[in-house]
mmCIF file of C-alpha atoms in Angstrom:
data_model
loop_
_atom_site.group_PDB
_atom_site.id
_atom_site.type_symbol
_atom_site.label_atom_id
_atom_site.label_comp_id
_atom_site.label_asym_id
_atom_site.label_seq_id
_atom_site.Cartn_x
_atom_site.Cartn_y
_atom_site.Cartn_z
ATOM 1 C CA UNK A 15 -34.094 -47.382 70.068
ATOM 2 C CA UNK A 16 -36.103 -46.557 66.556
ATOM 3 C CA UNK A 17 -34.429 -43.171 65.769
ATOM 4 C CA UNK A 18 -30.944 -44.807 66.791
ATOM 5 C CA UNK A 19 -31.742 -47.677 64.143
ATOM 6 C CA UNK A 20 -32.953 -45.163 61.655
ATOM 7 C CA UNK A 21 -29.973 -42.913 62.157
ATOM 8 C CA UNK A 22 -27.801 -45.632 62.016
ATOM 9 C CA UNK A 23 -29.372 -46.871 58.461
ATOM 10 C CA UNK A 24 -28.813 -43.024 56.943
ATOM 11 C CA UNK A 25 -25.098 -43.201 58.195
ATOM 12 C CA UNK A 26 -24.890 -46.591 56.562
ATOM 13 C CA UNK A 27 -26.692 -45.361 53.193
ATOM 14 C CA UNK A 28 -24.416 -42.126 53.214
ATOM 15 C CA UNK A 29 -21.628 -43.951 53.482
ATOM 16 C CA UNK A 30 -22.677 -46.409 50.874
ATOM 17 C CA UNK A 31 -23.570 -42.906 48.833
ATOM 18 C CA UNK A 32 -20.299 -41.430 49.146
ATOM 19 C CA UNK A 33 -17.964 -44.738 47.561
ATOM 20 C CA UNK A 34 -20.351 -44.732 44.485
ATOM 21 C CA UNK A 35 -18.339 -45.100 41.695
ATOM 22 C CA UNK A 36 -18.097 -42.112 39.709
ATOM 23 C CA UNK A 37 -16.348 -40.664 36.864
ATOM 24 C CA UNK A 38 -14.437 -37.117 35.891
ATOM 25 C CA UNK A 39 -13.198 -36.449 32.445
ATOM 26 C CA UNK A 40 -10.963 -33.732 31.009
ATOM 27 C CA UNK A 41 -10.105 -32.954 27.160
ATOM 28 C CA UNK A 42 -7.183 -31.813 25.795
ATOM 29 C CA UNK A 43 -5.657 -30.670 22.217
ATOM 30 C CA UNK A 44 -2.326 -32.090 21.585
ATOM 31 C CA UNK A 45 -0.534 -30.621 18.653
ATOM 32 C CA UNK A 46 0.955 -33.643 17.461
ATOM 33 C CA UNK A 47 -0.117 -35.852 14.615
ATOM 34 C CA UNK A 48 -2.704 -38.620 15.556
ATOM 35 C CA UNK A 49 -0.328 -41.414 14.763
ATOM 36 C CA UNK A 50 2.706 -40.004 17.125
ATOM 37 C CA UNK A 51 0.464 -39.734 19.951
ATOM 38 C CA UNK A 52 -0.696 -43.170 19.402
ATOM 39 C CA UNK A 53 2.486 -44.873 19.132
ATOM 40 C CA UNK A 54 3.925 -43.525 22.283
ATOM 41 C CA UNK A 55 0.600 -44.889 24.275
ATOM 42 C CA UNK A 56 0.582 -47.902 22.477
ATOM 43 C CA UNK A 57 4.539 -49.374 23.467
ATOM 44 C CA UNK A 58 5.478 -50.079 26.656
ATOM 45 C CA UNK A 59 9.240 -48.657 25.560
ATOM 46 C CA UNK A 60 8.206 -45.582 25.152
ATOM 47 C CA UNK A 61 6.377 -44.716 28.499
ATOM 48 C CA UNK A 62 9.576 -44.104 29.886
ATOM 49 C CA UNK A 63 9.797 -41.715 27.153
ATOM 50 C CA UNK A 64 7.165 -39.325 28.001
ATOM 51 C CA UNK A 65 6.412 -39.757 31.666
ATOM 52 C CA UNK A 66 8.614 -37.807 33.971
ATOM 53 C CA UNK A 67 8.535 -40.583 36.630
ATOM 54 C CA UNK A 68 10.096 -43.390 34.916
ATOM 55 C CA UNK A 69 12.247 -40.981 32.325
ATOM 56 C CA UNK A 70 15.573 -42.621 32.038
ATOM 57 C CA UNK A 71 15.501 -44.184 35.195
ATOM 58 C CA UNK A 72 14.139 -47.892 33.518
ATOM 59 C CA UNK A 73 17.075 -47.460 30.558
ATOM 60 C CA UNK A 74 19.778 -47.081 33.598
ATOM 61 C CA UNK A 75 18.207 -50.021 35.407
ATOM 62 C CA UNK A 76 16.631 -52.270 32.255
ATOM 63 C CA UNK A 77 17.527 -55.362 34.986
ATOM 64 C CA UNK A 78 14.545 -54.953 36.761
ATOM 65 C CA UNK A 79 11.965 -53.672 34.016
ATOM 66 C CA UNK A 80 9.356 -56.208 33.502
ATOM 67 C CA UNK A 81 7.336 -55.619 30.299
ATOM 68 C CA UNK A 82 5.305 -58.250 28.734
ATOM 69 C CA UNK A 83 2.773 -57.812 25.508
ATOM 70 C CA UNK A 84 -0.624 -58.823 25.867
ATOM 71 C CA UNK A 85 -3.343 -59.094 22.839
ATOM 72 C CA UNK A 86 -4.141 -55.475 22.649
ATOM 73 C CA UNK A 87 -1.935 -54.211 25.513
ATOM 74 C CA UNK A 88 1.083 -54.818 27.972
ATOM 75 C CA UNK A 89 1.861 -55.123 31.478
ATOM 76 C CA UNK A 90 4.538 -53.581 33.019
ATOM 77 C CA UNK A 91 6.193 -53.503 36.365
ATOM 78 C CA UNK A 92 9.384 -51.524 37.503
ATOM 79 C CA UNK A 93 10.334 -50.097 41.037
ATOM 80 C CA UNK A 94 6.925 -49.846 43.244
ATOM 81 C CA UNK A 95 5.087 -49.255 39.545
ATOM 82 C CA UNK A 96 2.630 -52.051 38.528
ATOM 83 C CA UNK A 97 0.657 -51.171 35.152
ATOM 84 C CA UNK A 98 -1.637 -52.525 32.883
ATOM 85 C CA UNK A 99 -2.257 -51.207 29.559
ATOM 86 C CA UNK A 100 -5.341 -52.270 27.218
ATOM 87 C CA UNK A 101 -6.194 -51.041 24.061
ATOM 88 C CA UNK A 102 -10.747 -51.155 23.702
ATOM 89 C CA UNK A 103 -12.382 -50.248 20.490
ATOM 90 C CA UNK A 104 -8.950 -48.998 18.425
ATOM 91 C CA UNK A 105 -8.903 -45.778 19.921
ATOM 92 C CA UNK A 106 -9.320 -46.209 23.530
ATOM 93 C CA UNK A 107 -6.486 -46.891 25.963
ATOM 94 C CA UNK A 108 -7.428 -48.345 29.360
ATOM 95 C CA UNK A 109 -4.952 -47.757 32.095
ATOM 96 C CA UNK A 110 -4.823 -49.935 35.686
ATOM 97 C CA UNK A 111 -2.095 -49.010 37.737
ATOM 98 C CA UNK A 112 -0.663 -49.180 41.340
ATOM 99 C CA UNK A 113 2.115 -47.196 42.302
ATOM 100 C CA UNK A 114 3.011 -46.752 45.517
ATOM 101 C CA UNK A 115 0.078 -48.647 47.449
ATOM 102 C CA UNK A 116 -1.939 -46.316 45.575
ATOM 103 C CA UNK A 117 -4.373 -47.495 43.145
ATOM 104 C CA UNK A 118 -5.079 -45.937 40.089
ATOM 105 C CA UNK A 119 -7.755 -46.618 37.124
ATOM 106 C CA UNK A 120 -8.319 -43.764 34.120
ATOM 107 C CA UNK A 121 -8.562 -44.110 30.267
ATOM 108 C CA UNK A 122 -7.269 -42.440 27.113
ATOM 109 C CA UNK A 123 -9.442 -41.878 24.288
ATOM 110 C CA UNK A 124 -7.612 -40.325 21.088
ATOM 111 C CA UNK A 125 -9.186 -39.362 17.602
ATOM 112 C CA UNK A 126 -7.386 -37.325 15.285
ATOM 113 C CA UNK A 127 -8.293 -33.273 15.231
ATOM 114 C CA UNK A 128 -10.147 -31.500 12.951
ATOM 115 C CA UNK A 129 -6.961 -29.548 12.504
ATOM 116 C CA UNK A 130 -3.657 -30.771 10.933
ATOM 117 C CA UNK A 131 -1.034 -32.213 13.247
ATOM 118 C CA UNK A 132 -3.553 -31.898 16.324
ATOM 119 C CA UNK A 133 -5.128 -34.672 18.446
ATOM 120 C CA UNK A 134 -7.865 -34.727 20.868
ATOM 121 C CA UNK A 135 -7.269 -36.844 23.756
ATOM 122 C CA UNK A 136 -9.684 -37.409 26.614
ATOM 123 C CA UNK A 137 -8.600 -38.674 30.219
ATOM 124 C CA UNK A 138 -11.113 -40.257 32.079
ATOM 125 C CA UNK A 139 -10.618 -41.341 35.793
ATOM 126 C CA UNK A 140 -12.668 -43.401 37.742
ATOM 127 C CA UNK A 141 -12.881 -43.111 41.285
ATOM 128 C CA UNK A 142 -15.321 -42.690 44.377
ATOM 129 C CA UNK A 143 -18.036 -39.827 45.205
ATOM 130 C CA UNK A 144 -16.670 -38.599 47.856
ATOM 131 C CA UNK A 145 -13.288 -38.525 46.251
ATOM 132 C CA UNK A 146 -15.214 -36.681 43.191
ATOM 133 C CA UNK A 147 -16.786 -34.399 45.505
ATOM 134 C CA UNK A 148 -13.476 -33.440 47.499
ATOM 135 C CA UNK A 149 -11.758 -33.381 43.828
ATOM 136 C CA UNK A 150 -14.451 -30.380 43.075
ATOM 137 C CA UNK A 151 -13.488 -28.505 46.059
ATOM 138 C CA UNK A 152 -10.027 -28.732 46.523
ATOM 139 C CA UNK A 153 -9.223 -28.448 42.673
ATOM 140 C CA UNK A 154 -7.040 -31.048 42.342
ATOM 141 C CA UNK A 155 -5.107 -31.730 39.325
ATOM 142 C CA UNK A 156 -4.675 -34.307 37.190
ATOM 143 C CA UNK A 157 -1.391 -35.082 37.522
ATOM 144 C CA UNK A 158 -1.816 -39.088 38.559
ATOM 145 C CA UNK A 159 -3.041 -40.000 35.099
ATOM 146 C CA UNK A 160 0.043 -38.235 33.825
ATOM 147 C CA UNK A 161 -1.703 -36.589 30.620
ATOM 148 C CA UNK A 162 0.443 -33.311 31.016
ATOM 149 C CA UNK A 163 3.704 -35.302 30.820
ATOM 150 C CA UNK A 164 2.011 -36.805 27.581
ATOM 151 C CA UNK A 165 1.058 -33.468 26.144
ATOM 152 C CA UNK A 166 4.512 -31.466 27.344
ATOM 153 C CA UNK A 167 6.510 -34.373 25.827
ATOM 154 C CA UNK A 168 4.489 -34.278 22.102
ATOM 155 C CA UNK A 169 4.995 -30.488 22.125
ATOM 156 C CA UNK A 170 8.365 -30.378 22.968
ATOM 157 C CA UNK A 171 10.176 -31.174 20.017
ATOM 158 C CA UNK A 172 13.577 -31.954 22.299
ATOM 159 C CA UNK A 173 12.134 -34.094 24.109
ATOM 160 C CA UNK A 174 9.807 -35.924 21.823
ATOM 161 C CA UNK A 175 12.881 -35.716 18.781
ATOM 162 C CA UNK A 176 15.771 -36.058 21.440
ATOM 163 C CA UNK A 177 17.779 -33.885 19.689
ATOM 164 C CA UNK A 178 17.429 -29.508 19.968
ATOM 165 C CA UNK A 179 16.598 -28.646 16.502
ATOM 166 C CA UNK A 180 16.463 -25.133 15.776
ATOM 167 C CA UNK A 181 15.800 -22.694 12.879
ATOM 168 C CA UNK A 182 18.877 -20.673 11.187
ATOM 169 C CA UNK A 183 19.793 -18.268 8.901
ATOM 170 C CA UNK A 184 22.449 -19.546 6.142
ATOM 171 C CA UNK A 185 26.031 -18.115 7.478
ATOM 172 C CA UNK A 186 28.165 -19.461 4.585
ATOM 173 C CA UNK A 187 27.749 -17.744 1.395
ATOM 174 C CA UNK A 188 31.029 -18.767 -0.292
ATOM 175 C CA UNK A 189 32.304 -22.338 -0.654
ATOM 176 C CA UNK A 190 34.944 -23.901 -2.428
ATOM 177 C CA UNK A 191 33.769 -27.171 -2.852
ATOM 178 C CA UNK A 192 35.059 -30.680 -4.238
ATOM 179 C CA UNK A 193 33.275 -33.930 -4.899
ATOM 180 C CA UNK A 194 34.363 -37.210 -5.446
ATOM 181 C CA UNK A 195 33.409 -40.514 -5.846
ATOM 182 C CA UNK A 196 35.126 -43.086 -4.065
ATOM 183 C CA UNK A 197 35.403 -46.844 -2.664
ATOM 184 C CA UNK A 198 33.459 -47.051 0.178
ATOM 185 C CA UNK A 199 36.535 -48.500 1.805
ATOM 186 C CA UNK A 200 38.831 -45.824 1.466
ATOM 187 C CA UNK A 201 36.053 -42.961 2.230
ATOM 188 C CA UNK A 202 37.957 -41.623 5.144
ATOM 189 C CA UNK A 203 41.336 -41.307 3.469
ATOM 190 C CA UNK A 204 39.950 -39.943 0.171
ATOM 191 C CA UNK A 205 38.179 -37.268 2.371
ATOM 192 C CA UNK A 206 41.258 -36.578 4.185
ATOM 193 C CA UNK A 207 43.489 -35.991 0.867
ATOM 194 C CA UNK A 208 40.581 -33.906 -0.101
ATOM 195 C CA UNK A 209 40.763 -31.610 2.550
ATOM 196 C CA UNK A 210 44.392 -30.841 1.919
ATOM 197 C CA UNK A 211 44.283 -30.325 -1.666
ATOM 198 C CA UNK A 212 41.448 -28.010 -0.547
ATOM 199 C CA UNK A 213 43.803 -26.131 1.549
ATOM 200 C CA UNK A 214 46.534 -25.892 -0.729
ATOM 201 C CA UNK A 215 43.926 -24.506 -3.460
ATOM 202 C CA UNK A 216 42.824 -22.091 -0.294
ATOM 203 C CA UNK A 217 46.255 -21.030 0.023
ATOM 204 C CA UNK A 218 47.179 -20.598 -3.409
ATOM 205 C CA UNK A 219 43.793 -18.534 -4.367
ATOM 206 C CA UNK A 220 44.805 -15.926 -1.433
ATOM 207 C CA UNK A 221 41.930 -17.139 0.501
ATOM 208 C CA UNK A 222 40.866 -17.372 4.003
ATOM 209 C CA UNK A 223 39.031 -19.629 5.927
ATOM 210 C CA UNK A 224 35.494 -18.108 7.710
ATOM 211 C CA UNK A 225 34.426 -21.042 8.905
ATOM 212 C CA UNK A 226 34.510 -24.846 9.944
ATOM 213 C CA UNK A 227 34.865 -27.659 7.490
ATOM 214 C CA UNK A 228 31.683 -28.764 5.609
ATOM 215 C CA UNK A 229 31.097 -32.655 4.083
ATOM 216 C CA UNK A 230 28.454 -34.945 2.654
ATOM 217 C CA UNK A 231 29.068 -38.859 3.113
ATOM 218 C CA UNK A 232 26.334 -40.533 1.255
ATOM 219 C CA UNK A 233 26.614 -44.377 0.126
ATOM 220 C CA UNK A 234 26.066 -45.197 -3.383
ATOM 221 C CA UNK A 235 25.960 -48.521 -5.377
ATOM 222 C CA UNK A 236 28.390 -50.683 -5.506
ATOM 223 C CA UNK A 237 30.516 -50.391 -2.780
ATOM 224 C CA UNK A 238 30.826 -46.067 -3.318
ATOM 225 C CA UNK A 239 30.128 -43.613 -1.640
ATOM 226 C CA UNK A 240 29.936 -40.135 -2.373
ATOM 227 C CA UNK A 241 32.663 -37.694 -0.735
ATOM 228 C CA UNK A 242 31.876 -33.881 -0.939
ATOM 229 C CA UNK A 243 34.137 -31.118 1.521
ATOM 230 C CA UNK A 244 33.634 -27.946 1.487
ATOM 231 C CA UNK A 245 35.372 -24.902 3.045
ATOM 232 C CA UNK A 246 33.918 -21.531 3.557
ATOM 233 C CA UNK A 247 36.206 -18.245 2.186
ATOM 234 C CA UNK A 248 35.862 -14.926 2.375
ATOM 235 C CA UNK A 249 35.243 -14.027 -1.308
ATOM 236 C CA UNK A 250 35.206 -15.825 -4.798
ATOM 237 C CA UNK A 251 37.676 -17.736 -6.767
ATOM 238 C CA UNK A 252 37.623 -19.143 -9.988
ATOM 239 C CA UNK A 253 37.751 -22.941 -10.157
ATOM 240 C CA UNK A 254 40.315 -25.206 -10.827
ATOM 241 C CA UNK A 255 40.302 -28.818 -11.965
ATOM 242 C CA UNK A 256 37.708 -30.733 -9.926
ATOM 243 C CA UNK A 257 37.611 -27.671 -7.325
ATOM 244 C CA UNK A 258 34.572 -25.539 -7.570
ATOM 245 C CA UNK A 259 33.073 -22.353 -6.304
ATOM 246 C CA UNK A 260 29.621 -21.787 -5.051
ATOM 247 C CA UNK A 261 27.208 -19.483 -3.421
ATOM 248 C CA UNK A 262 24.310 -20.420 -0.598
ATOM 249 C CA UNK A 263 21.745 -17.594 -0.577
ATOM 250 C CA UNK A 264 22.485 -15.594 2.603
ATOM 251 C CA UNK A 265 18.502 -14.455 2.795
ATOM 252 C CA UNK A 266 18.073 -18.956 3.251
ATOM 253 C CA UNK A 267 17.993 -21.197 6.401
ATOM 254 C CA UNK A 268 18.527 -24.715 7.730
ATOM 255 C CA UNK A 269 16.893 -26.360 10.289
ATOM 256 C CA UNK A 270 20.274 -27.600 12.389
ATOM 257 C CA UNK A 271 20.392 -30.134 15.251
ATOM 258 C CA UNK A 272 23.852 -30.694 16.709
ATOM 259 C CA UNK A 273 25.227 -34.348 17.122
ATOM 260 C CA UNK A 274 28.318 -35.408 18.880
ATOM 261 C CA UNK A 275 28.988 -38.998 19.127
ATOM 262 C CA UNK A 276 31.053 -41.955 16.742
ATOM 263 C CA UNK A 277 30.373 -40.968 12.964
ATOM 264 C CA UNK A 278 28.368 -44.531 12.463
ATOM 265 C CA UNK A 279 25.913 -43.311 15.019
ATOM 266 C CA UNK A 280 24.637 -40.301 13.144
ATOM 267 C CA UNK A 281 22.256 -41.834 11.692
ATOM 268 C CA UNK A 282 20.109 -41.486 14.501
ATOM 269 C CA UNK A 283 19.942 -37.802 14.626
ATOM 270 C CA UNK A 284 19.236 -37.418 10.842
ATOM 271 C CA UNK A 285 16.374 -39.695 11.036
ATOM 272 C CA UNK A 286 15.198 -37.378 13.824
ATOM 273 C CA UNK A 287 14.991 -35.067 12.061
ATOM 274 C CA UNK A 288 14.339 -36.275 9.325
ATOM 275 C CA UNK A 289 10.918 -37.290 10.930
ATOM 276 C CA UNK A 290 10.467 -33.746 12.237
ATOM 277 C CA UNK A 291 10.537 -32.451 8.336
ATOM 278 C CA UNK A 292 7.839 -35.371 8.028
ATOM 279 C CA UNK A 293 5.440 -34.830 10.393
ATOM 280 C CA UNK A 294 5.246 -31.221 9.462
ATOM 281 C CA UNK A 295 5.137 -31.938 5.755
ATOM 282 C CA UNK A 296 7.912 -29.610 5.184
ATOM 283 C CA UNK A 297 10.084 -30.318 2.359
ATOM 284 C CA UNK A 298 13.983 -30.587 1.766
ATOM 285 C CA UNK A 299 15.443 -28.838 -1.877
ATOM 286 C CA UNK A 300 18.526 -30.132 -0.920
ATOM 287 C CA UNK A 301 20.512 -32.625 0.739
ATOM 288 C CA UNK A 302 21.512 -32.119 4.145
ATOM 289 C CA UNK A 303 25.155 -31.357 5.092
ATOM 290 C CA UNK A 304 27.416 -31.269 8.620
ATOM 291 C CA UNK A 305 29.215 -28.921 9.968
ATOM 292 C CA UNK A 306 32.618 -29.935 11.572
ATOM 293 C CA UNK A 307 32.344 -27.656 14.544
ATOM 294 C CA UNK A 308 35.686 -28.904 15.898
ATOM 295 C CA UNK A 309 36.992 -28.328 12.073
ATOM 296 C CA UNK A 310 38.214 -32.401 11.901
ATOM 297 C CA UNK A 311 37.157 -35.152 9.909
ATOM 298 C CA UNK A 312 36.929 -38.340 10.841
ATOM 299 C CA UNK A 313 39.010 -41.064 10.407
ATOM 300 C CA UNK A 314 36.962 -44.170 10.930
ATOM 301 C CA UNK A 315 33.083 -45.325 11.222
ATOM 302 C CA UNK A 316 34.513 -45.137 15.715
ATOM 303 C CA UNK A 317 35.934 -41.584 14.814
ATOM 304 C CA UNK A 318 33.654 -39.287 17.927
ATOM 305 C CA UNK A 319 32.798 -36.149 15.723
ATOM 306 C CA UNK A 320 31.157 -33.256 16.990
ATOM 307 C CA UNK A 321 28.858 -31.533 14.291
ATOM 308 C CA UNK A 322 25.842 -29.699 13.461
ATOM 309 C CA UNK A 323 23.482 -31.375 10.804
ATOM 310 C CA UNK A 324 22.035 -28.615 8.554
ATOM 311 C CA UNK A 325 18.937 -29.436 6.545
ATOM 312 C CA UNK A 326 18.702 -26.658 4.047
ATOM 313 C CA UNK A 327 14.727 -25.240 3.511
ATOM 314 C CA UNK A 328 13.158 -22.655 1.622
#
């Protein structure tokens, strides 16, 4: 009866042993800037972002998302998802969630690298010692506190931008060009009666056309906005009224992203990359231009334009 009540109290205290709670950390570099790492941890909208679980599936079904800020955090619940997001001490983010049945509790820390553009985060997960112990042995990953969709998404500059933006080398090295200032109103038609006196100048110089349509669209004060087409030939021609000729250095490059959408939705893209120029402190000599890729111009803010955004560099 004695050893079956001591053997009984060493199952008990083994058992008590084994749901100890322990916990496991892991750290990571992320080459991102601090700040960008922090904002996408920080706002519930942009889990959906970076996660590969939720990734467009909450913007296609927004009717059942329901997020609610907290001092220093949000909930959020959506599908068999319930999570809980608290930011401790500035830098720490404290993660409760339950997703299918499953419960889940880890942490965040991020601090800026020692490095430029490069963030150390460290993911902590709490959970039992015999979970820790099986963890050890059956080197399981770390895929349930989703750090790897974090780090994949700040790395991957089409995901984290949303737009593909790539590195070329300058293609058009002769332009006729012509600028104008116009009424903001009439933009479109101005640009339209530019582009054919463009043509007829192409025509009459014995030129050809290498290449789509170029133009600038930039808003200036009162009411104006500045119109500039270009065409690219296939050699030079000396200028003629308001029509000019110039060169683009074919040993240059643009960083491009391509954009297809209504012409007042732009925007978006060249603030995208606009940002990407930012974060890597690169600079711009010029202004950026599009490309017409389908060689039209639009005829209204609704036009749908398909174009490639150049941003020229050194």
């Amino acid at each position: 009866m004695k050893k079956t009540v001591i053997a009984l109290f060493i199952i008990l205290v083994l058992a008590a042993i084994c749901f100890i709670p322990v916990t496991r950390k892991k750290t990571s570099v992320i080459k991102a800037p601090f700040f960008n790492v922090y904002e996408q941890l920080s706002k519930a909208a942009n889990w959906e972002r970076w996660r590969t679980d939720l990734r467009g599936k909450m913007a296609a079904d927004s009717a059942r998302v329901l997020a609610k800020s907290e001092n220093n955090g949000f909930t959020m619940k959506f599908d068999s998802l319930q999570l809980r997001m608290k930011i401790l001490d500035g830098y720490s983010f404290n993660i409760n969630e339950l997703k299918n049945g499953n419960q889940i509790e880890y942490n965040y820390v991020v601090t800026p690298d020692g490095l430029e553009n490069q963030t150390t985060i460290t993911v902590s997960e709490r959970n039992t010692l015999i979970s820790y112990v099986i963890d050890l042995f059956s080197n399981r990953s770390w895929s349930e506190t989703n750090i790897a969709d974090l780090k994949n998404f700040m790395e991957t500059p089409d995901l984290y931008y949303g737009y593909r933006i790539y590195k070329i080398h300058v293609t058009d090295t002769s332009i006729v060009v012509l600028r104008k200032k116009v009424r903001s109103a009439d933009k479109f038609t101005d640009a339209a009666k530019m582009l054919n006196e463009l043509k007829q100048y192409i025509r009459e110089k014995g030129l050809s056309e290498t290449q789509p349509l170029m133009a600038q669209f930039f808003d200036r004060s009162n009411d104006s906005t500045q119109v500039n087409i270009g065409i690219p030939v296939n050699k030079k021609a000396s200028p003629k009224g308001q029509i000019v000729y110039m060169t683009m250095p074919s040993t240059g490059y643009f960083y491009a992203a391509n954009f297809k959408g209504t012409f007042d939705m732009k925007q978006k893209a060249y603030r995208q990359v606009y940002q990407y120029f930012n974060d890597r402190h690169m600079q711009i000599p010029i202004l950026p231009f599009d490309t017409y890729l389908d060689n039209k111009l639009p005829v209204s803010d609704t036009s749908m334009i398909d174009i490639r955004i150049n941003f020229p560099t050194f």
